[in-house]
Amino acid sequence: MCDTCGCQLNPEHAQDSRVVEINRSLLAANQELAEKNRSHMEQMGAVAINLISSPGAGKTTLLEKTIEALGERYRIGVIEGDIETERDAERIRAKGVPAVQLTTGGACHLDAALVHKGIHQLQHQLADKRLDLIFIENVGNLVCPATFYLGEHKRVVMVSVPEGSDKPAKYPRAFIGSDLFIITKTDLLPYFDFSIEEASGAAKALNPKIETICLSAPTGDGMDEWMKFLAGLVNR
Ligand code: MG
């Protein structure tokens, strides 16, 4: 699967010069389409956020709680990415906002072409074609999604407490390219050997501009910081 999923798109890791050239052109084509995505989303009035994490870090739960808190104030749309199933889009629709499910059929990341389709599908669900916020929930994976720009305005990387505080150091690219680091499931801190200082310090060492928010979506602890971040984007 790695031949097609993007794992080898990092030119410094490819050995064959032809592979390097193909990878460069694939990434260039992705970049070009991502710029179009960004322009489409801006024409809709929306700020787009690309959420990246391992499977099970709590991306969909965070979105559900975000919609509960902000769904009346902002027009929110969601593009869901998964390998299979419509489950996450159904969870989001149950909260009363438009959602599109993209299934990659095996690929471990979203790319700009797939998101382009998702934007148009989302537009079809909107009477006035206007949104304030578009969340793009990437396929659960801390590796390949980091390589593919989708046209988002902000990229958010998440790690949950049970995953361990060594993840920023082990998966640097996801943190180097992100604007915000969210540590989720902080209600589980008493039960796991997780150091917020280690995780946030490693992220900051990789990317001095990255900020860290610690929260528990189910309990609501720390959610106010996330809401402030979102309000700052919408009210630019
Ligand atoms: Mg999900």
PDB file of N, CA, C and O and ligand atoms in Angstrom, residues 59-60 80 82 88 137, ligand 1:
ATOM      1  N   LYS A  59     -11.043  12.893  17.501  1.00  0.00           N
ATOM      2  CA  LYS A  59     -11.363  13.957  16.538  1.00  0.00           C
ATOM      3  C   LYS A  59     -12.877  14.142  16.406  1.00  0.00           C
ATOM      4  O   LYS A  59     -13.386  15.261  16.473  1.00  0.00           O
ATOM      5  N   THR A  60     -13.584  13.043  16.196  1.00  0.00           N
ATOM      6  CA  THR A  60     -15.033  13.155  15.968  1.00  0.00           C
ATOM      7  C   THR A  60     -15.753  13.602  17.232  1.00  0.00           C
ATOM      8  O   THR A  60     -16.680  14.418  17.174  1.00  0.00           O
ATOM      9  N   GLU A  80     -15.648  14.568   6.389  1.00  0.00           N
ATOM     10  CA  GLU A  80     -15.084  13.445   7.145  1.00  0.00           C
ATOM     11  C   GLU A  80     -14.256  12.557   6.231  1.00  0.00           C
ATOM     12  O   GLU A  80     -14.704  12.196   5.148  1.00  0.00           O
ATOM     13  N   ASP A  82     -12.331   8.815   6.070  1.00  0.00           N
ATOM     14  CA  ASP A  82     -12.073   7.505   6.672  1.00  0.00           C
ATOM     15  C   ASP A  82     -11.765   6.528   5.553  1.00  0.00           C
ATOM     16  O   ASP A  82     -12.077   6.781   4.389  1.00  0.00           O
ATOM     17  N   ASP A  88     -18.790   8.401  10.836  1.00  0.00           N
ATOM     18  CA  ASP A  88     -18.480   9.705  11.435  1.00  0.00           C
ATOM     19  C   ASP A  88     -19.375  10.805  10.869  1.00  0.00           C
ATOM     20  O   ASP A  88     -19.826  11.686  11.611  1.00  0.00           O
ATOM     21  N   GLU A 137     -11.926  16.387   8.849  1.00  0.00           N
ATOM     22  CA  GLU A 137     -11.366  15.361   9.734  1.00  0.00           C
ATOM     23  C   GLU A 137     -10.618  14.350   8.878  1.00  0.00           C
ATOM     24  O   GLU A 137     -11.215  13.594   8.121  1.00  0.00           O
TER      25      GLU A 137
HETATM   26 MG    MG B   1     -13.381  10.015  13.515  1.00  0.00          MG
END
